[in-house]
PDB file of C-alpha atoms and ligand atoms in Angstrom:
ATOM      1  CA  UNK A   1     113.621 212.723 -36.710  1.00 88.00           C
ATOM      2  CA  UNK A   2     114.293 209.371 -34.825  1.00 95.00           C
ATOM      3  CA  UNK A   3     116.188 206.641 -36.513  1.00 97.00           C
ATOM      4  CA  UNK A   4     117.040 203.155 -35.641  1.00 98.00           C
ATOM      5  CA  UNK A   5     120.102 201.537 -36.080  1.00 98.00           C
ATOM      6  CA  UNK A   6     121.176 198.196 -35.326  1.00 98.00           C
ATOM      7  CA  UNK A   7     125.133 197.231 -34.541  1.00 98.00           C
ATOM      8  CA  UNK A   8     124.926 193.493 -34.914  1.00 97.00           C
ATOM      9  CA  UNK A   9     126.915 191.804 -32.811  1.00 97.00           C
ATOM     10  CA  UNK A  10     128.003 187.809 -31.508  1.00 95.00           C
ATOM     11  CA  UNK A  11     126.060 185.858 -33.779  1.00 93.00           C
ATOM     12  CA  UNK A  12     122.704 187.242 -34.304  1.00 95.00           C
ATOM     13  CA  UNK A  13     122.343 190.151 -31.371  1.00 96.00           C
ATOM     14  CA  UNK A  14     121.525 193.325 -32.749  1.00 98.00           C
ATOM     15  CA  UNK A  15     122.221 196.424 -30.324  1.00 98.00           C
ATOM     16  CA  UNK A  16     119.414 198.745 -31.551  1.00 98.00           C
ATOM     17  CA  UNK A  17     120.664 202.128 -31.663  1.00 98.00           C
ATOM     18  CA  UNK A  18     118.306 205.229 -31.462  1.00 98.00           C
ATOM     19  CA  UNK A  19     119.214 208.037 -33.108  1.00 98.00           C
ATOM     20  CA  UNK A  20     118.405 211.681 -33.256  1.00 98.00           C
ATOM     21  CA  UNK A  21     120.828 214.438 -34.715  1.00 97.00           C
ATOM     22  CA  UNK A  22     123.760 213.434 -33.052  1.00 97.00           C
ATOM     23  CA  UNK A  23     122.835 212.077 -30.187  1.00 98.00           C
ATOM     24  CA  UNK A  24     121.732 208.314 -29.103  1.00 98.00           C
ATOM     25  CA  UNK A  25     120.440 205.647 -27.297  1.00 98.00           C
ATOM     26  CA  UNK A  26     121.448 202.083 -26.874  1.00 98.00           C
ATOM     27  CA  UNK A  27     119.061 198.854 -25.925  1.00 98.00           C
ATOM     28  CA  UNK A  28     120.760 196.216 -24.109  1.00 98.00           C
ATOM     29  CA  UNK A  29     124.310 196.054 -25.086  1.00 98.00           C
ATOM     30  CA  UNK A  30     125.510 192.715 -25.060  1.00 98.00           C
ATOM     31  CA  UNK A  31     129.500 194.088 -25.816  1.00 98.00           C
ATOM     32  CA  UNK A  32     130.959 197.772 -25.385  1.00 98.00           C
ATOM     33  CA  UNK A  33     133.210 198.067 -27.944  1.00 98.00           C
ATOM     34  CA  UNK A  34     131.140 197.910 -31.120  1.00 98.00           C
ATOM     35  CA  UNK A  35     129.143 200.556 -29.432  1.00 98.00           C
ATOM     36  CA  UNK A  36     132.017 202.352 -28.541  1.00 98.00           C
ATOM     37  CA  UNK A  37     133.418 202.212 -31.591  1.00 98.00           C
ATOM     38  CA  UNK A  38     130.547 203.374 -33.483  1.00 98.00           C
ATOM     39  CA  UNK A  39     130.095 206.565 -31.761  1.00 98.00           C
ATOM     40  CA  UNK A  40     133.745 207.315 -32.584  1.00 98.00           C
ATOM     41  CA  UNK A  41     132.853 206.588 -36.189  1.00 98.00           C
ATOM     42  CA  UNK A  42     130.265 208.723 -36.650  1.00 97.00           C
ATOM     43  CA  UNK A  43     130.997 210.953 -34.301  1.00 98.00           C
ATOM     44  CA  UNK A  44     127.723 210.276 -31.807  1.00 98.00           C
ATOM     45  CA  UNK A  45     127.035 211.431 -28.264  1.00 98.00           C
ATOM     46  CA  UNK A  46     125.336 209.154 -26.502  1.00 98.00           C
ATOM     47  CA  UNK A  47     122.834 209.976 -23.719  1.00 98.00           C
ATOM     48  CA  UNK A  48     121.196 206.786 -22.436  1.00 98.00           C
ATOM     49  CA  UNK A  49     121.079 203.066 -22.047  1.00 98.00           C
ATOM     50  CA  UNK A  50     118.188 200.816 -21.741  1.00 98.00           C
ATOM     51  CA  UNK A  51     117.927 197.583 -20.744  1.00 98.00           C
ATOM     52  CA  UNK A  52     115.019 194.712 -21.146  1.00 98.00           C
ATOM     53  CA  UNK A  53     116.331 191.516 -18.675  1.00 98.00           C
ATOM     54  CA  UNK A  54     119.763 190.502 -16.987  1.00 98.00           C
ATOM     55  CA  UNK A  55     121.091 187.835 -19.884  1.00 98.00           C
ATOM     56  CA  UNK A  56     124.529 188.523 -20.638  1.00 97.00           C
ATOM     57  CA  UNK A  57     124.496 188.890 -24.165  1.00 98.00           C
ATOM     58  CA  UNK A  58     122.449 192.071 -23.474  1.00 98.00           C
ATOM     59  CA  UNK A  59     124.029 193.844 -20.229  1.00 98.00           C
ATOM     60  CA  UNK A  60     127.604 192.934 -21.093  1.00 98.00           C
ATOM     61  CA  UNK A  61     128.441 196.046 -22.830  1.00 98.00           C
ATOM     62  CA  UNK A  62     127.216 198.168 -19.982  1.00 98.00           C
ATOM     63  CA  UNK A  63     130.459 198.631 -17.648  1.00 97.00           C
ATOM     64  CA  UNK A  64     132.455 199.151 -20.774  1.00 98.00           C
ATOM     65  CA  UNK A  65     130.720 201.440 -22.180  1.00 98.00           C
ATOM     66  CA  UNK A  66     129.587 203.594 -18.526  1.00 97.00           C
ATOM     67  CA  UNK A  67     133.614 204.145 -17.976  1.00 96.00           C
ATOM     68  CA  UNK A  68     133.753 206.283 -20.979  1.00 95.00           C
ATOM     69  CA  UNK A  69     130.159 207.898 -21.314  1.00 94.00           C
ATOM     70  CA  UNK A  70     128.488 208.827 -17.911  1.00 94.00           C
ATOM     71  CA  UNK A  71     125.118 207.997 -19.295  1.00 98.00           C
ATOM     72  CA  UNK A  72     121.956 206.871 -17.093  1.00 98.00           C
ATOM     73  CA  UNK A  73     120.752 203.109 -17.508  1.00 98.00           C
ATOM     74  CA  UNK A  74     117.560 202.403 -17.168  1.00 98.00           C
ATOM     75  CA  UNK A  75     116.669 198.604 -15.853  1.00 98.00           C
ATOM     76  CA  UNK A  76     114.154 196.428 -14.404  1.00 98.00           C
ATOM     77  CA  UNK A  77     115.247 195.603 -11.239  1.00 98.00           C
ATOM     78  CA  UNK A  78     117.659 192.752 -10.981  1.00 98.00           C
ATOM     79  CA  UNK A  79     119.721 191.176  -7.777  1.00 96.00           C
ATOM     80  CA  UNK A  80     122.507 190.207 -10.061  1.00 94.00           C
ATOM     81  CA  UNK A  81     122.704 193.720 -11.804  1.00 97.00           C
ATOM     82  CA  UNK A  82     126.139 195.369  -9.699  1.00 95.00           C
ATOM     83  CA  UNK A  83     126.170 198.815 -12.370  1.00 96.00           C
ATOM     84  CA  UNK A  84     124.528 202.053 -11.075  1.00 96.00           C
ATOM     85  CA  UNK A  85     120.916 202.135 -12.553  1.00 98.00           C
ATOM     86  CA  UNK A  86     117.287 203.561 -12.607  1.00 98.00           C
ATOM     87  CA  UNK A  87     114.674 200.862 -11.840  1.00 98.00           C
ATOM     88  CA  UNK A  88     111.754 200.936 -13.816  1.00 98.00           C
ATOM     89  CA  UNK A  89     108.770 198.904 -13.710  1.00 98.00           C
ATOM     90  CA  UNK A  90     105.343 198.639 -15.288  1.00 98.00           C
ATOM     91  CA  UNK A  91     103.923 202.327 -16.234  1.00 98.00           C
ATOM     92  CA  UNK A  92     107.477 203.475 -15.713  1.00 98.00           C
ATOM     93  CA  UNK A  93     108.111 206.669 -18.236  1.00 98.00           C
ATOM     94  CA  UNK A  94     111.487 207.090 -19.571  1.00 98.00           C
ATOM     95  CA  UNK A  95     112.227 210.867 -21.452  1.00 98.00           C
ATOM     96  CA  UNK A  96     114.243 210.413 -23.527  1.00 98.00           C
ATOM     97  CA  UNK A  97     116.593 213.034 -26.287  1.00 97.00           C
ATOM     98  CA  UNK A  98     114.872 216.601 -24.171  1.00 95.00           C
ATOM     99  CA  UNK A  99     111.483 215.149 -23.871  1.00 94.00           C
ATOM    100  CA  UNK A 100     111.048 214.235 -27.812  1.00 96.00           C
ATOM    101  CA  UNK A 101     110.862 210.886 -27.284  1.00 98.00           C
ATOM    102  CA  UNK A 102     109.031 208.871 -24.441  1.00 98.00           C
ATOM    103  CA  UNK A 103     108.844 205.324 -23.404  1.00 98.00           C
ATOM    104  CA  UNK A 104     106.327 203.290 -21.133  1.00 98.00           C
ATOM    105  CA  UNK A 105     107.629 200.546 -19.839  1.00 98.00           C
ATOM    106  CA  UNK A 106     105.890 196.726 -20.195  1.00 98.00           C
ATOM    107  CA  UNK A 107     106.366 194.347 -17.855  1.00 98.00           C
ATOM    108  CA  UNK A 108     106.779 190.769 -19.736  1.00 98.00           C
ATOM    109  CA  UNK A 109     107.690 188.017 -17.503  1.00 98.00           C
ATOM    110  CA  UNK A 110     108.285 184.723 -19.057  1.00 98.00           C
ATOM    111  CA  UNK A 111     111.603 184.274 -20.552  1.00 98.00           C
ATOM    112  CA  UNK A 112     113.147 185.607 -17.753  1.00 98.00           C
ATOM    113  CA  UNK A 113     111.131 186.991 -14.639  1.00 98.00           C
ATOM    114  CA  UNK A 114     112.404 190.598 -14.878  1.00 98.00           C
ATOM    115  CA  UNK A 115     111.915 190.972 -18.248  1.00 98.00           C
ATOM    116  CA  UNK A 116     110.843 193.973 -19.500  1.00 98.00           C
ATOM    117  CA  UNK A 117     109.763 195.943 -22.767  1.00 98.00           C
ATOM    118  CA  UNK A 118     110.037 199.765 -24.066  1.00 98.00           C
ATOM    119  CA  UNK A 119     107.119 201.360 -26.024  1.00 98.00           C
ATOM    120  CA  UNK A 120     107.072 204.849 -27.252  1.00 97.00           C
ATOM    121  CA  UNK A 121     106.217 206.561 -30.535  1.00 96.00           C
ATOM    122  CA  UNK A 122     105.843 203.653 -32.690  1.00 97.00           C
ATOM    123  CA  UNK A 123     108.998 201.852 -31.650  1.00 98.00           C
ATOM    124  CA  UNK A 124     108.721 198.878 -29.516  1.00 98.00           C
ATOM    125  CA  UNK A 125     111.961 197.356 -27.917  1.00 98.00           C
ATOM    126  CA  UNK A 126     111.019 194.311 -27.360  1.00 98.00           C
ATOM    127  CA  UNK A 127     114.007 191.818 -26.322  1.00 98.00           C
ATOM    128  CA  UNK A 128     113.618 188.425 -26.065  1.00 98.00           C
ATOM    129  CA  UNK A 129     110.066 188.189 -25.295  1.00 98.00           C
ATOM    130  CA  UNK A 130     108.914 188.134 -29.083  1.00 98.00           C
ATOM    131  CA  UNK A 131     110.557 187.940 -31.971  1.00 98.00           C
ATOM    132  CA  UNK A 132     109.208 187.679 -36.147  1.00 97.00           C
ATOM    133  CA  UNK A 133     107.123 184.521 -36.411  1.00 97.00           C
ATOM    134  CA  UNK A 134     108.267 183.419 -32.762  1.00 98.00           C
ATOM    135  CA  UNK A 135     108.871 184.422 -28.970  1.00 98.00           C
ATOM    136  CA  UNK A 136     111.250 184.103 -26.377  1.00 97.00           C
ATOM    137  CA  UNK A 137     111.964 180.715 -25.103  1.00 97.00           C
ATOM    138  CA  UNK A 138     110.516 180.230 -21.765  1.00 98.00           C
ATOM    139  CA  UNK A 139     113.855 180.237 -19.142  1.00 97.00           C
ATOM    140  CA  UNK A 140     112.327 181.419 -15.683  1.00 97.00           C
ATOM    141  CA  UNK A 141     108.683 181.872 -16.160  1.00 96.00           C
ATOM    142  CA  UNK A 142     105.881 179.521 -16.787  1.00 97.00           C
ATOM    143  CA  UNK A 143     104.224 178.950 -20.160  1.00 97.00           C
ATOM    144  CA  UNK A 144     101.081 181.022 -18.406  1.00 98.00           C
ATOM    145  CA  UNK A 145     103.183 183.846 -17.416  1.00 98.00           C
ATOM    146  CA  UNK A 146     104.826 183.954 -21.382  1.00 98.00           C
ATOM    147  CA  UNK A 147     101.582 183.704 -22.573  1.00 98.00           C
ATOM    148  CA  UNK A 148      99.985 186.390 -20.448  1.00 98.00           C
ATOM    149  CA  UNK A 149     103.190 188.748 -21.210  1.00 98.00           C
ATOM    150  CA  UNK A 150     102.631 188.077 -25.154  1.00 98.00           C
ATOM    151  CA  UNK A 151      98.678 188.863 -24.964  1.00 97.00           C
ATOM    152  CA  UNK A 152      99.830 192.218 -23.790  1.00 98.00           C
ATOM    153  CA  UNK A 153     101.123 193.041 -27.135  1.00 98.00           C
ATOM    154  CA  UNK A 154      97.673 193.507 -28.447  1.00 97.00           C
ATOM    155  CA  UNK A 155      96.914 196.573 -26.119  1.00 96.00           C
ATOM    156  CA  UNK A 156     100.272 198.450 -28.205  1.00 98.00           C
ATOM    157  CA  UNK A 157      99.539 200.680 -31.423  1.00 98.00           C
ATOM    158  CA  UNK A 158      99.677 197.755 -34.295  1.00 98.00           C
ATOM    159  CA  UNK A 159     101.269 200.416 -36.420  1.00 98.00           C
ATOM    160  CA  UNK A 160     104.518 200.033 -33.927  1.00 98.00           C
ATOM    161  CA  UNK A 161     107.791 199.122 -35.880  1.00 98.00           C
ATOM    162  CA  UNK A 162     109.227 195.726 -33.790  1.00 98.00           C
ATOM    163  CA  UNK A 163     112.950 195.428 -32.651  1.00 98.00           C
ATOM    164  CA  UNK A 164     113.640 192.447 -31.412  1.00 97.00           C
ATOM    165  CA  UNK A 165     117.402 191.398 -29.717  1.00 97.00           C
ATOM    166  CA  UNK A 166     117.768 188.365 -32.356  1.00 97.00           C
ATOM    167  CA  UNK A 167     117.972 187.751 -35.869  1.00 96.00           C
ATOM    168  CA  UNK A 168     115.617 184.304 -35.542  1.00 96.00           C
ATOM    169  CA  UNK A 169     113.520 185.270 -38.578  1.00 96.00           C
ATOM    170  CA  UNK A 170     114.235 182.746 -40.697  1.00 96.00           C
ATOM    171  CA  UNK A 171     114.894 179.867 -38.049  1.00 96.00           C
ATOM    172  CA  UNK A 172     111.301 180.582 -36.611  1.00 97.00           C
ATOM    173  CA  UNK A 173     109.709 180.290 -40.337  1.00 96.00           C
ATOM    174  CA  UNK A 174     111.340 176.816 -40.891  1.00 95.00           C
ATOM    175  CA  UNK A 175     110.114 176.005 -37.820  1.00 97.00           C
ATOM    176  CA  UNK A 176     106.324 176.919 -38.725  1.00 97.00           C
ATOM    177  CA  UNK A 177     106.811 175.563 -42.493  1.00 95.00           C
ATOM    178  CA  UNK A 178     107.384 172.348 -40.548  1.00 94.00           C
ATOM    179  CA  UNK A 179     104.591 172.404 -37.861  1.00 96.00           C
ATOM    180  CA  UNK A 180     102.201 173.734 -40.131  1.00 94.00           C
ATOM    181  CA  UNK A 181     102.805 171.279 -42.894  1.00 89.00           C
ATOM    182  CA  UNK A 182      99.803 172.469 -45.249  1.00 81.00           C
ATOM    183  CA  UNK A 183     100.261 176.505 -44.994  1.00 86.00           C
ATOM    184  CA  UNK A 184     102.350 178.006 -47.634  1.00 92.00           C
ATOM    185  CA  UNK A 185     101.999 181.403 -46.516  1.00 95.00           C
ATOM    186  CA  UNK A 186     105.304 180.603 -43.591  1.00 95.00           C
ATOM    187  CA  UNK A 187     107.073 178.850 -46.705  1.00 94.00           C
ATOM    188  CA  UNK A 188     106.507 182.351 -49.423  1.00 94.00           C
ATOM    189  CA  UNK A 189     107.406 184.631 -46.272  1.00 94.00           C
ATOM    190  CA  UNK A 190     110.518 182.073 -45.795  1.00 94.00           C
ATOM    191  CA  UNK A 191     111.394 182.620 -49.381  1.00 93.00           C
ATOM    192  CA  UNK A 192     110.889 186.333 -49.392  1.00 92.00           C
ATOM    193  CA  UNK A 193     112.813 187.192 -46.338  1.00 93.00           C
ATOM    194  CA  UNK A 194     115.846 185.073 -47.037  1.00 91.00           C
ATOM    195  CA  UNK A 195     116.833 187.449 -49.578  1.00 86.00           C
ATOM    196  CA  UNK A 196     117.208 190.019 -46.826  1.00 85.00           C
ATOM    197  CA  UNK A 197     120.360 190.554 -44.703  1.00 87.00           C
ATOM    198  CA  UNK A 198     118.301 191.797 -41.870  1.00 94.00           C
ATOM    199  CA  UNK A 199     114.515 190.849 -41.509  1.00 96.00           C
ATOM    200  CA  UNK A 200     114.028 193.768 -38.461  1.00 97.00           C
ATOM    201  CA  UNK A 201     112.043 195.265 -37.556  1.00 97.00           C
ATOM    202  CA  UNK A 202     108.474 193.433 -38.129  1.00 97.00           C
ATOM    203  CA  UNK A 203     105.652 195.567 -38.035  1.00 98.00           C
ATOM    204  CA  UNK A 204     103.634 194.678 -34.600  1.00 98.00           C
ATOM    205  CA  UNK A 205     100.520 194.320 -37.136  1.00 98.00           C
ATOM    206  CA  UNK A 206     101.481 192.087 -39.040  1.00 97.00           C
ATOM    207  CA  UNK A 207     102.870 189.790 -35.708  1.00 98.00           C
ATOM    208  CA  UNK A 208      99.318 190.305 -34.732  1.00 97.00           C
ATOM    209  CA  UNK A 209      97.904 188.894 -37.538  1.00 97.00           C
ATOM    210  CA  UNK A 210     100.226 186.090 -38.452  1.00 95.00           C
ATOM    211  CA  UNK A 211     102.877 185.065 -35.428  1.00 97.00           C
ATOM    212  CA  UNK A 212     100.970 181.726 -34.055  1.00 97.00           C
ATOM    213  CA  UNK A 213     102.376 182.166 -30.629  1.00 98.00           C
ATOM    214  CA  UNK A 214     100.936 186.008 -30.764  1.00 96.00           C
ATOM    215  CA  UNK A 215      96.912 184.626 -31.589  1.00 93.00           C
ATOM    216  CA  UNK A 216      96.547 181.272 -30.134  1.00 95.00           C
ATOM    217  CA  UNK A 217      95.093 180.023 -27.633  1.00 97.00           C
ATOM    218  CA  UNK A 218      96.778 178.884 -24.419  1.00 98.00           C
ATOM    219  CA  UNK A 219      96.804 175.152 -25.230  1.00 98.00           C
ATOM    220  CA  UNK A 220      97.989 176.111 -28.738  1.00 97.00           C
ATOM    221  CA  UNK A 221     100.836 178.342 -27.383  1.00 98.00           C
ATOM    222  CA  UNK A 222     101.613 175.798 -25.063  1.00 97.00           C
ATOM    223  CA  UNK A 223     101.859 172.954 -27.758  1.00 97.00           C
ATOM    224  CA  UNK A 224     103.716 175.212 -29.914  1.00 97.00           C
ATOM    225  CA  UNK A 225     106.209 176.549 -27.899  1.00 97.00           C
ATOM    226  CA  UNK A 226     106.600 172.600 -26.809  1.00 96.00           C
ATOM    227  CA  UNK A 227     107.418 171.757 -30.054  1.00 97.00           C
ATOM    228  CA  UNK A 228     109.762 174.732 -30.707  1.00 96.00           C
ATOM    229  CA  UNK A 229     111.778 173.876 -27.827  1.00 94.00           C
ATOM    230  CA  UNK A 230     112.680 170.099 -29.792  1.00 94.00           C
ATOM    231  CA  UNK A 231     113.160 171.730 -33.059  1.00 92.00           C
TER     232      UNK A 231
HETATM  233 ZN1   ZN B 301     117.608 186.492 -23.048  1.00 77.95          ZN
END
């Protein structure tokens, strides 16, 4: 049995936590000591630490946390990265808790050039390339690139549970209620979801069918992520 866990932390990171029996693994943690701390709690052991791009607010954790658990950390390769780590790349596999759980490893350039996504067993780690109803914003990439690195989404099982790094749910759906002035379907999803305290994870499907910047086309995604930026 695999469950997910998030620790939220700063103002709308979550640091997904995997976890089977009583061990774990961590996704790009931004800050060591709510990780730290909730392995004390609950008495965890954890046994790895993955990482999707170099922003600080997902590798910050990482020294903190590597002085008190010798773990591996498994990263795309960065020149600004100084911890100890195993570079993976596109096709990279990643065993993970004695072989019951395996990643692939997605390459996703765009909002950063390094960026990188985890994919294994229904459970897709997916950063900040896309989030609910929205993607990454485009930092080092071109709008091409982002676009080409979101079309890749369609090649991963639909049935795939999403974890993205933010909480943007809602923001993302105000943004479409406003761009799409005529569609109530952002506006009931809006109305639905802010009931929720956390919206994660989406259900790759459903991104499929209904995130714009998932199924336009390039001059589309290009307009829209445009627009998103001014919002
Ligand atoms: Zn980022």
């Amino acid at each position: 049995m695999l469950n997910v866990v998030p620790i939220p932390i700063l103002n709308d990171n979550y640091i997904w936590t995997i976890i089977h029996g009583k061990k774990t693994v961590v996704i790009d943690p931004g800050l060591s000591d709510p990780v730290l701390k909730y392995h004390q709690k609950y008495n965890l052991e954890l046994t790895a630490i993955l990482i999707t791009h170099h922003h600080h607010d997902h590798i910050g954790g990482i020294d903190g946390i590597i002085n008190q658990h010798n773990v591996p950390v498994y990263a795309p390769y960065h020149e600004k990265f100084n911890f100890k780590y195993h570079q993976v790349q596109e096709n990279s596999k990643i065993q993970l808790f004695d072989n019951t759980l395996e990643f692939s490893v997605i390459e996703v350039p765009g909002h950063t050039l390094e960026h990188i996504i985890y994919h294994g067993n229904k459970l897709l780690f997916c950063g900040d390339t896309l989030f609910s109803f929205g993607c990454g914003r485009i930092f080092e990439g071109t709008y091409r690139q982002m676009y080409d690195s979101l079309r890749k989404f369609k090649s991963i099982d639909p049935d795939s549970k999403v974890y993205c790094t933010h909480e943007y749910t809602l923001k993302n759906l105000e943004f479409l209620k406003n761009y799409f002035k005529d569609n109530t379907f952002y506006e009931k999803k809006y109305q639905n979801l802010s009931k929720s305290m956390i919206t994660l994870p989406s259900l790759l499907k459903d991104e499929l069918e209904s995130n714009p910047f998932l199924n336009s086309s390039y001059d589309e995604f290009k307009k829209l992520r445009e627009a998103k930026d001014l919002f």
